[in-house]
Amino acid sequence: MANFNPAVLKGDNPQALQSALAKAEAVRAVLAGIAAKHGAGAALASSLSAEDMVLTDLIAKDRLPIGIFTLDTGRLPAETYDLLAETAKRYPDTPVSVIFPEAADVQTFVVRFGINGFYDSVEARKACCGARKVAPLNRALTGKAAWITGMRAAQSATRAELPVEDFDSDRGIPKYNPLSDWSEAEVWAYVRHFQVPYNALHDRFYPSIGCAPCTRSITPGEDVRAGRWWWENPESKECGLHVKQA
C-alpha cells in the first residue's frame, strides 16, 4: 500500500504524469462506455476527494451525461464547502447535486449516542455514518442504473481487491471504480498538471478527508488513511458506503 502524502507531492514527477495521462485515456474510455450504456442513469458519487475531482474533470471535459452528487453530512470541514463552491465555478455545465441526511435520522443518533458519540465505539461511529452517509446515498441512488466511485485499490486494507467494474448486489446495479489501479502519485500528477481544484486540507497533510470530527492530519510516511477514524483498527475503517450487506 502506498504511503504517499499529497502535501509532499508538489514537485514535478514526469514518470507519474506520463502514467497518469495514459491511464486517463483508459478512464475516459470506461466513462464513455458507462455513458453509452446507462446514459443519465449513471451517477458519480463524489466525496470531493482528489480522485473524485479527477473523474469530475474527465466527465466535464467530455461533456458526458453522467450526473454527479455529493453528500453533505452536516459536519464537513469548511475547506470542503470551499471546494464545492470552487467546483461549481470551474465546471458550470457539470453541476454537483448536494444530498443531505434526514434530520430525524441525525436526531435519533444524537439522542441515542450523544452529539460526539461516534468516538465511543465502532457501533456508534457506524450508526453516525449510517444516518449521515449511507441513508442519503441510498436515496441518491434510488432509480439509478449504475454508480461510479473514485476508490482506489491502494487506499486501504478494505479495498485491496477492487475491480474496475463490480456489481452492487445490495442495490442491484453495476458499480464502477475507474481509478482502481491508480496510485496516489498518479492522481496528484493529473491534478497538478490540469490544475484541477482540490481541497486545501490536502496541503496541510490531510490525504483522506471526511467529516471534520473524524479526520485529522498525518505525518509523512503514514498510511494515507491513518487520519480517518484514527482511534479504530484499519479493518473497520469504512463508513458503510462501500460495504456489501447482502
PDB file of C-alpha atoms in Angstrom:
ATOM      1  CA  MET A   1       0.000   0.000   0.000  1.00  0.00           C
ATOM      2  CA  ALA A   2       1.425   3.393  -0.969  1.00  0.00           C
ATOM      3  CA  ASN A   3       2.474   5.784   1.767  1.00  0.00           C
ATOM      4  CA  PHE A   4       2.333   8.954  -0.282  1.00  0.00           C
ATOM      5  CA  ASN A   5       1.179  12.168   1.290  1.00  0.00           C
ATOM      6  CA  PRO A   6      -0.350  14.734  -1.101  1.00  0.00           C
ATOM      7  CA  ALA A   7       1.252  17.594   0.795  1.00  0.00           C
ATOM      8  CA  VAL A   8       4.708  16.454  -0.270  1.00  0.00           C
ATOM      9  CA  LEU A   9       3.822  15.703  -3.889  1.00  0.00           C
ATOM     10  CA  LYS A  10       4.120  19.252  -5.194  1.00  0.00           C
ATOM     11  CA  GLY A  11       7.244  18.714  -7.274  1.00  0.00           C
ATOM     12  CA  ASP A  12       7.267  17.507 -10.866  1.00  0.00           C
ATOM     13  CA  ASN A  13       7.015  13.754 -11.304  1.00  0.00           C
ATOM     14  CA  PRO A  14       7.385  13.079 -15.036  1.00  0.00           C
ATOM     15  CA  GLN A  15       7.031   9.324 -14.648  1.00  0.00           C
ATOM     16  CA  ALA A  16       3.820   9.607 -12.640  1.00  0.00           C
ATOM     17  CA  LEU A  17       2.427  12.179 -15.050  1.00  0.00           C
ATOM     18  CA  GLN A  18       3.175  10.042 -18.091  1.00  0.00           C
ATOM     19  CA  SER A  19       1.470   7.097 -16.432  1.00  0.00           C
ATOM     20  CA  ALA A  20      -1.492   9.226 -15.319  1.00  0.00           C
ATOM     21  CA  LEU A  21      -2.052  10.626 -18.804  1.00  0.00           C
ATOM     22  CA  ALA A  22      -2.006   7.130 -20.286  1.00  0.00           C
ATOM     23  CA  LYS A  23      -4.377   5.824 -17.634  1.00  0.00           C
ATOM     24  CA  ALA A  24      -6.623   8.851 -18.084  1.00  0.00           C
ATOM     25  CA  GLU A  25      -7.289   7.786 -21.661  1.00  0.00           C
ATOM     26  CA  ALA A  26      -8.348   4.369 -20.402  1.00  0.00           C
ATOM     27  CA  VAL A  27     -10.613   6.000 -17.813  1.00  0.00           C
ATOM     28  CA  ARG A  28     -12.158   8.208 -20.491  1.00  0.00           C
ATOM     29  CA  ALA A  29     -12.995   5.068 -22.437  1.00  0.00           C
ATOM     30  CA  VAL A  30     -14.551   3.473 -19.340  1.00  0.00           C
ATOM     31  CA  LEU A  31     -16.620   6.586 -18.630  1.00  0.00           C
ATOM     32  CA  ALA A  32     -17.709   6.844 -22.256  1.00  0.00           C
ATOM     33  CA  GLY A  33     -18.788   3.210 -22.127  1.00  0.00           C
ATOM     34  CA  ILE A  34     -20.771   3.834 -18.948  1.00  0.00           C
ATOM     35  CA  ALA A  35     -22.446   6.860 -20.527  1.00  0.00           C
ATOM     36  CA  ALA A  36     -23.272   4.901 -23.672  1.00  0.00           C
ATOM     37  CA  LYS A  37     -24.742   2.041 -21.687  1.00  0.00           C
ATOM     38  CA  HIS A  38     -26.527   3.873 -18.879  1.00  0.00           C
ATOM     39  CA  GLY A  39     -26.812   7.498 -20.016  1.00  0.00           C
ATOM     40  CA  ALA A  40     -28.104   9.870 -17.369  1.00  0.00           C
ATOM     41  CA  GLY A  41     -28.971   6.827 -15.289  1.00  0.00           C
ATOM     42  CA  ALA A  42     -25.335   6.660 -14.178  1.00  0.00           C
ATOM     43  CA  ALA A  43     -24.052   8.874 -11.385  1.00  0.00           C
ATOM     44  CA  LEU A  44     -20.702   9.665  -9.803  1.00  0.00           C
ATOM     45  CA  ALA A  45     -20.925   9.604  -6.010  1.00  0.00           C
ATOM     46  CA  SER A  46     -18.302  12.232  -5.250  1.00  0.00           C
ATOM     47  CA  SER A  47     -16.741  12.834  -1.856  1.00  0.00           C
ATOM     48  CA  LEU A  48     -14.848  15.717  -3.479  1.00  0.00           C
ATOM     49  CA  SER A  49     -11.638  13.754  -2.948  1.00  0.00           C
ATOM     50  CA  ALA A  50      -8.738  14.306  -5.342  1.00  0.00           C
ATOM     51  CA  GLU A  51      -9.774  11.083  -7.089  1.00  0.00           C
ATOM     52  CA  ASP A  52     -13.362  12.248  -7.498  1.00  0.00           C
ATOM     53  CA  MET A  53     -12.138  15.593  -8.782  1.00  0.00           C
ATOM     54  CA  VAL A  54     -10.134  13.760 -11.461  1.00  0.00           C
ATOM     55  CA  LEU A  55     -13.301  11.943 -12.523  1.00  0.00           C
ATOM     56  CA  THR A  56     -15.300  15.176 -12.414  1.00  0.00           C
ATOM     57  CA  ASP A  57     -12.705  16.833 -14.657  1.00  0.00           C
ATOM     58  CA  LEU A  58     -12.864  13.979 -17.186  1.00  0.00           C
ATOM     59  CA  ILE A  59     -16.670  13.887 -17.182  1.00  0.00           C
ATOM     60  CA  ALA A  60     -16.801  17.653 -17.705  1.00  0.00           C
ATOM     61  CA  LYS A  61     -14.158  17.669 -20.457  1.00  0.00           C
ATOM     62  CA  ASP A  62     -16.009  15.031 -22.463  1.00  0.00           C
ATOM     63  CA  ARG A  63     -19.437  16.518 -21.655  1.00  0.00           C
ATOM     64  CA  LEU A  64     -20.737  13.131 -20.614  1.00  0.00           C
ATOM     65  CA  PRO A  65     -24.357  12.836 -19.438  1.00  0.00           C
ATOM     66  CA  ILE A  66     -23.236  11.326 -16.128  1.00  0.00           C
ATOM     67  CA  GLY A  67     -24.720  13.029 -13.085  1.00  0.00           C
ATOM     68  CA  ILE A  68     -22.594  13.927 -10.075  1.00  0.00           C
ATOM     69  CA  PHE A  69     -23.725  14.198  -6.485  1.00  0.00           C
ATOM     70  CA  THR A  70     -22.056  14.634  -3.116  1.00  0.00           C
ATOM     71  CA  LEU A  71     -23.211  14.032   0.443  1.00  0.00           C
ATOM     72  CA  ASP A  72     -23.300  16.931   2.893  1.00  0.00           C
ATOM     73  CA  THR A  73     -23.218  15.210   6.269  1.00  0.00           C
ATOM     74  CA  GLY A  74     -23.638  18.462   8.152  1.00  0.00           C
ATOM     75  CA  ARG A  75     -20.199  18.086   9.753  1.00  0.00           C
ATOM     76  CA  LEU A  76     -17.833  18.655   6.852  1.00  0.00           C
ATOM     77  CA  PRO A  77     -14.751  20.889   7.132  1.00  0.00           C
ATOM     78  CA  ALA A  78     -15.098  24.459   5.888  1.00  0.00           C
ATOM     79  CA  GLU A  79     -12.491  23.698   3.235  1.00  0.00           C
ATOM     80  CA  THR A  80     -14.764  21.058   1.725  1.00  0.00           C
ATOM     81  CA  TYR A  81     -17.535  23.600   1.259  1.00  0.00           C
ATOM     82  CA  ASP A  82     -14.998  25.978  -0.292  1.00  0.00           C
ATOM     83  CA  LEU A  83     -14.061  23.254  -2.777  1.00  0.00           C
ATOM     84  CA  LEU A  84     -17.713  22.625  -3.601  1.00  0.00           C
ATOM     85  CA  ALA A  85     -18.133  26.316  -4.424  1.00  0.00           C
ATOM     86  CA  GLU A  86     -14.925  26.345  -6.489  1.00  0.00           C
ATOM     87  CA  THR A  87     -16.045  23.234  -8.373  1.00  0.00           C
ATOM     88  CA  ALA A  88     -19.307  24.935  -9.342  1.00  0.00           C
ATOM     89  CA  LYS A  89     -17.341  27.842 -10.814  1.00  0.00           C
ATOM     90  CA  ARG A  90     -14.826  25.640 -12.629  1.00  0.00           C
ATOM     91  CA  TYR A  91     -17.412  23.291 -14.143  1.00  0.00           C
ATOM     92  CA  PRO A  92     -20.592  25.351 -14.597  1.00  0.00           C
ATOM     93  CA  ASP A  93     -22.012  22.888 -17.118  1.00  0.00           C
ATOM     94  CA  THR A  94     -21.410  19.892 -14.849  1.00  0.00           C
ATOM     95  CA  PRO A  95     -23.347  20.648 -11.672  1.00  0.00           C
ATOM     96  CA  VAL A  96     -22.839  18.693  -8.470  1.00  0.00           C
ATOM     97  CA  SER A  97     -26.065  17.900  -6.629  1.00  0.00           C
ATOM     98  CA  VAL A  98     -25.877  18.027  -2.830  1.00  0.00           C
ATOM     99  CA  ILE A  99     -27.689  15.354  -0.832  1.00  0.00           C
ATOM    100  CA  PHE A 100     -28.445  15.933   2.851  1.00  0.00           C
ATOM    101  CA  PRO A 101     -29.272  13.483   5.660  1.00  0.00           C
ATOM    102  CA  GLU A 102     -32.762  13.311   7.078  1.00  0.00           C
ATOM    103  CA  ALA A 103     -32.971  15.490  10.181  1.00  0.00           C
ATOM    104  CA  ALA A 104     -34.928  12.797  12.015  1.00  0.00           C
ATOM    105  CA  ASP A 105     -32.162  10.227  11.410  1.00  0.00           C
ATOM    106  CA  VAL A 106     -29.490  12.556  12.787  1.00  0.00           C
ATOM    107  CA  GLN A 107     -31.655  13.417  15.776  1.00  0.00           C
ATOM    108  CA  THR A 108     -32.193   9.741  16.529  1.00  0.00           C
ATOM    109  CA  PHE A 109     -28.447   9.162  16.514  1.00  0.00           C
ATOM    110  CA  VAL A 110     -27.741  12.114  18.805  1.00  0.00           C
ATOM    111  CA  VAL A 111     -30.425  11.090  21.287  1.00  0.00           C
ATOM    112  CA  ARG A 112     -29.075   7.544  21.463  1.00  0.00           C
ATOM    113  CA  PHE A 113     -25.327   8.117  21.345  1.00  0.00           C
ATOM    114  CA  GLY A 114     -24.722  11.810  22.023  1.00  0.00           C
ATOM    115  CA  ILE A 115     -23.545  14.569  19.719  1.00  0.00           C
ATOM    116  CA  ASN A 116     -19.999  13.147  19.517  1.00  0.00           C
ATOM    117  CA  GLY A 117     -20.864   9.563  20.394  1.00  0.00           C
ATOM    118  CA  PHE A 118     -19.047   8.237  17.338  1.00  0.00           C
ATOM    119  CA  TYR A 119     -15.820   8.363  19.342  1.00  0.00           C
ATOM    120  CA  ASP A 120     -17.143   5.902  21.916  1.00  0.00           C
ATOM    121  CA  SER A 121     -17.465   2.722  19.857  1.00  0.00           C
ATOM    122  CA  VAL A 122     -17.369   1.308  16.340  1.00  0.00           C
ATOM    123  CA  GLU A 123     -21.109   0.667  16.666  1.00  0.00           C
ATOM    124  CA  ALA A 124     -21.807   4.324  17.416  1.00  0.00           C
ATOM    125  CA  ARG A 125     -19.484   5.566  14.686  1.00  0.00           C
ATOM    126  CA  LYS A 126     -21.098   3.332  12.095  1.00  0.00           C
ATOM    127  CA  ALA A 127     -24.532   4.464  13.265  1.00  0.00           C
ATOM    128  CA  CYS A 128     -23.491   8.063  12.675  1.00  0.00           C
ATOM    129  CA  CYS A 129     -22.150   7.194   9.218  1.00  0.00           C
ATOM    130  CA  GLY A 130     -25.371   5.309   8.566  1.00  0.00           C
ATOM    131  CA  ALA A 131     -27.522   8.329   9.292  1.00  0.00           C
ATOM    132  CA  ARG A 132     -25.308  10.950   7.669  1.00  0.00           C
ATOM    133  CA  LYS A 133     -23.902   8.986   4.717  1.00  0.00           C
ATOM    134  CA  VAL A 134     -25.381   5.569   3.969  1.00  0.00           C
ATOM    135  CA  ALA A 135     -29.067   6.504   4.138  1.00  0.00           C
ATOM    136  CA  PRO A 136     -28.558   9.631   1.972  1.00  0.00           C
ATOM    137  CA  LEU A 137     -26.515   7.593  -0.514  1.00  0.00           C
ATOM    138  CA  ASN A 138     -29.301   5.043  -0.758  1.00  0.00           C
ATOM    139  CA  ARG A 139     -31.771   7.811  -1.506  1.00  0.00           C
ATOM    140  CA  ALA A 140     -29.454   9.355  -4.081  1.00  0.00           C
ATOM    141  CA  LEU A 141     -29.029   6.030  -5.884  1.00  0.00           C
ATOM    142  CA  THR A 142     -32.704   5.117  -5.887  1.00  0.00           C
ATOM    143  CA  GLY A 143     -33.758   4.754  -9.506  1.00  0.00           C
ATOM    144  CA  LYS A 144     -30.183   4.951 -10.805  1.00  0.00           C
ATOM    145  CA  ALA A 145     -28.933   2.437 -13.363  1.00  0.00           C
ATOM    146  CA  ALA A 146     -25.304   2.462 -12.174  1.00  0.00           C
ATOM    147  CA  TRP A 147     -22.954   4.344  -9.908  1.00  0.00           C
ATOM    148  CA  ILE A 148     -19.333   5.402 -10.105  1.00  0.00           C
ATOM    149  CA  THR A 149     -16.755   5.933  -7.367  1.00  0.00           C
ATOM    150  CA  GLY A 150     -13.238   7.312  -7.166  1.00  0.00           C
ATOM    151  CA  MET A 151     -11.980   4.492  -4.971  1.00  0.00           C
ATOM    152  CA  ARG A 152      -8.518   3.058  -5.492  1.00  0.00           C
ATOM    153  CA  ALA A 153      -7.291  -0.396  -4.505  1.00  0.00           C
ATOM    154  CA  ALA A 154      -4.225   1.053  -2.759  1.00  0.00           C
ATOM    155  CA  GLN A 155      -6.201   3.232  -0.366  1.00  0.00           C
ATOM    156  CA  SER A 156      -6.792   0.769   2.458  1.00  0.00           C
ATOM    157  CA  ALA A 157      -6.782  -2.860   3.537  1.00  0.00           C
ATOM    158  CA  THR A 158     -10.537  -2.993   2.969  1.00  0.00           C
ATOM    159  CA  ARG A 159     -10.103  -2.049  -0.718  1.00  0.00           C
ATOM    160  CA  ALA A 160      -7.191  -4.279  -1.718  1.00  0.00           C
ATOM    161  CA  GLU A 161      -9.320  -6.249  -4.197  1.00  0.00           C
ATOM    162  CA  LEU A 162     -11.154  -3.589  -6.167  1.00  0.00           C
ATOM    163  CA  PRO A 163     -12.272  -4.278  -9.750  1.00  0.00           C
ATOM    164  CA  VAL A 164     -12.934  -1.532 -12.271  1.00  0.00           C
ATOM    165  CA  GLU A 165     -16.412  -2.946 -12.790  1.00  0.00           C
ATOM    166  CA  ASP A 166     -18.338  -4.580  -9.985  1.00  0.00           C
ATOM    167  CA  PHE A 167     -21.953  -5.283  -9.134  1.00  0.00           C
ATOM    168  CA  ASP A 168     -23.669  -3.713  -6.150  1.00  0.00           C
ATOM    169  CA  SER A 169     -25.829  -6.616  -5.045  1.00  0.00           C
ATOM    170  CA  ASP A 170     -27.467  -4.555  -2.297  1.00  0.00           C
ATOM    171  CA  ARG A 171     -28.839  -2.037  -4.760  1.00  0.00           C
ATOM    172  CA  GLY A 172     -28.993  -4.314  -7.793  1.00  0.00           C
ATOM    173  CA  ILE A 173     -26.974  -2.053 -10.072  1.00  0.00           C
ATOM    174  CA  PRO A 174     -23.442  -2.024 -11.557  1.00  0.00           C
ATOM    175  CA  LYS A 175     -20.753  -0.166  -9.664  1.00  0.00           C
ATOM    176  CA  TYR A 176     -17.687   1.218 -11.399  1.00  0.00           C
ATOM    177  CA  ASN A 177     -14.302   2.156  -9.945  1.00  0.00           C
ATOM    178  CA  PRO A 178     -12.431   3.636 -12.949  1.00  0.00           C
ATOM    179  CA  LEU A 179      -9.390   4.693 -10.888  1.00  0.00           C
ATOM    180  CA  SER A 180      -8.951   1.333  -9.201  1.00  0.00           C
ATOM    181  CA  ASP A 181      -5.366   0.824 -10.396  1.00  0.00           C
ATOM    182  CA  TRP A 182      -4.198   4.440  -9.969  1.00  0.00           C
ATOM    183  CA  SER A 183      -1.503   5.325  -7.466  1.00  0.00           C
ATOM    184  CA  GLU A 184      -1.563   8.359  -5.199  1.00  0.00           C
ATOM    185  CA  ALA A 185       1.280   9.859  -7.228  1.00  0.00           C
ATOM    186  CA  GLU A 186      -0.643   9.441 -10.493  1.00  0.00           C
ATOM    187  CA  VAL A 187      -3.746  11.108  -9.071  1.00  0.00           C
ATOM    188  CA  TRP A 188      -1.776  14.116  -7.928  1.00  0.00           C
ATOM    189  CA  ALA A 189       0.250  14.319 -11.113  1.00  0.00           C
ATOM    190  CA  TYR A 190      -3.039  14.616 -13.031  1.00  0.00           C
ATOM    191  CA  VAL A 191      -4.489  17.143 -10.584  1.00  0.00           C
ATOM    192  CA  ARG A 192      -1.455  19.404 -10.720  1.00  0.00           C
ATOM    193  CA  HIS A 193      -0.930  19.096 -14.492  1.00  0.00           C
ATOM    194  CA  PHE A 194      -4.504  20.116 -15.303  1.00  0.00           C
ATOM    195  CA  GLN A 195      -4.870  22.430 -12.290  1.00  0.00           C
ATOM    196  CA  VAL A 196      -7.911  20.545 -11.089  1.00  0.00           C
ATOM    197  CA  PRO A 197      -9.497  22.106  -7.969  1.00  0.00           C
ATOM    198  CA  TYR A 198      -8.801  20.204  -4.759  1.00  0.00           C
ATOM    199  CA  ASN A 199      -9.408  20.507  -1.031  1.00  0.00           C
ATOM    200  CA  ALA A 200      -6.983  22.924   0.643  1.00  0.00           C
ATOM    201  CA  LEU A 201      -6.643  20.495   3.552  1.00  0.00           C
ATOM    202  CA  HIS A 202      -4.571  18.242   1.316  1.00  0.00           C
ATOM    203  CA  ASP A 203      -1.758  20.783   1.536  1.00  0.00           C
ATOM    204  CA  ARG A 204      -1.902  20.506   5.315  1.00  0.00           C
ATOM    205  CA  PHE A 205      -1.185  16.773   5.415  1.00  0.00           C
ATOM    206  CA  TYR A 206      -4.803  15.576   5.115  1.00  0.00           C
ATOM    207  CA  PRO A 207      -4.603  12.916   2.388  1.00  0.00           C
ATOM    208  CA  SER A 208      -8.056  11.457   3.125  1.00  0.00           C
ATOM    209  CA  ILE A 209     -10.843  13.837   4.127  1.00  0.00           C
ATOM    210  CA  GLY A 210     -14.245  13.045   5.587  1.00  0.00           C
ATOM    211  CA  CYS A 211     -16.235  14.711   8.337  1.00  0.00           C
ATOM    212  CA  ALA A 212     -14.282  17.219  10.421  1.00  0.00           C
ATOM    213  CA  PRO A 213     -14.503  15.350  13.759  1.00  0.00           C
ATOM    214  CA  CYS A 214     -13.313  12.106  12.155  1.00  0.00           C
ATOM    215  CA  THR A 215     -10.434  13.472  10.073  1.00  0.00           C
ATOM    216  CA  ARG A 216      -7.006  14.684  11.138  1.00  0.00           C
ATOM    217  CA  SER A 217      -3.650  15.359   9.548  1.00  0.00           C
ATOM    218  CA  ILE A 218      -0.959  12.699   9.325  1.00  0.00           C
ATOM    219  CA  THR A 219       2.829  12.692   9.322  1.00  0.00           C
ATOM    220  CA  PRO A 220       4.926  11.910   6.228  1.00  0.00           C
ATOM    221  CA  GLY A 221       5.246   8.171   5.755  1.00  0.00           C
ATOM    222  CA  GLU A 222       1.993   7.270   7.471  1.00  0.00           C
ATOM    223  CA  ASP A 223      -0.666   5.387   5.566  1.00  0.00           C
ATOM    224  CA  VAL A 224      -2.970   7.698   3.602  1.00  0.00           C
ATOM    225  CA  ARG A 225      -5.978   6.561   5.658  1.00  0.00           C
ATOM    226  CA  ALA A 226      -4.251   6.986   9.027  1.00  0.00           C
ATOM    227  CA  GLY A 227      -6.082  10.249   9.626  1.00  0.00           C
ATOM    228  CA  ARG A 228      -9.537   8.736   9.211  1.00  0.00           C
ATOM    229  CA  TRP A 229     -11.161   7.264  12.341  1.00  0.00           C
ATOM    230  CA  TRP A 230      -7.667   7.056  13.817  1.00  0.00           C
ATOM    231  CA  TRP A 231      -8.999   5.532  17.046  1.00  0.00           C
ATOM    232  CA  GLU A 232     -10.169   2.384  15.226  1.00  0.00           C
ATOM    233  CA  ASN A 233      -8.403  -0.643  13.763  1.00  0.00           C
ATOM    234  CA  PRO A 234      -7.695  -0.463   9.987  1.00  0.00           C
ATOM    235  CA  GLU A 235     -10.094  -3.345   9.338  1.00  0.00           C
ATOM    236  CA  SER A 236     -13.091  -1.273  10.495  1.00  0.00           C
ATOM    237  CA  LYS A 237     -12.207   1.936   8.668  1.00  0.00           C
ATOM    238  CA  GLU A 238     -15.141   2.098   6.293  1.00  0.00           C
ATOM    239  CA  CYS A 239     -18.226   4.245   6.692  1.00  0.00           C
ATOM    240  CA  GLY A 240     -20.525   1.684   5.105  1.00  0.00           C
ATOM    241  CA  LEU A 241     -20.909   3.361   1.727  1.00  0.00           C
ATOM    242  CA  HIS A 242     -18.901   0.621   0.028  1.00  0.00           C
ATOM    243  CA  VAL A 243     -19.574  -2.361   2.277  1.00  0.00           C
ATOM    244  CA  LYS A 244     -21.721  -5.116   0.835  1.00  0.00           C
ATOM    245  CA  GLN A 245     -24.560  -6.139   3.109  1.00  0.00           C
ATOM    246  CA  ALA A 246     -26.140  -8.870   1.009  1.00  0.00           C
TER     247      ALA A 246
END
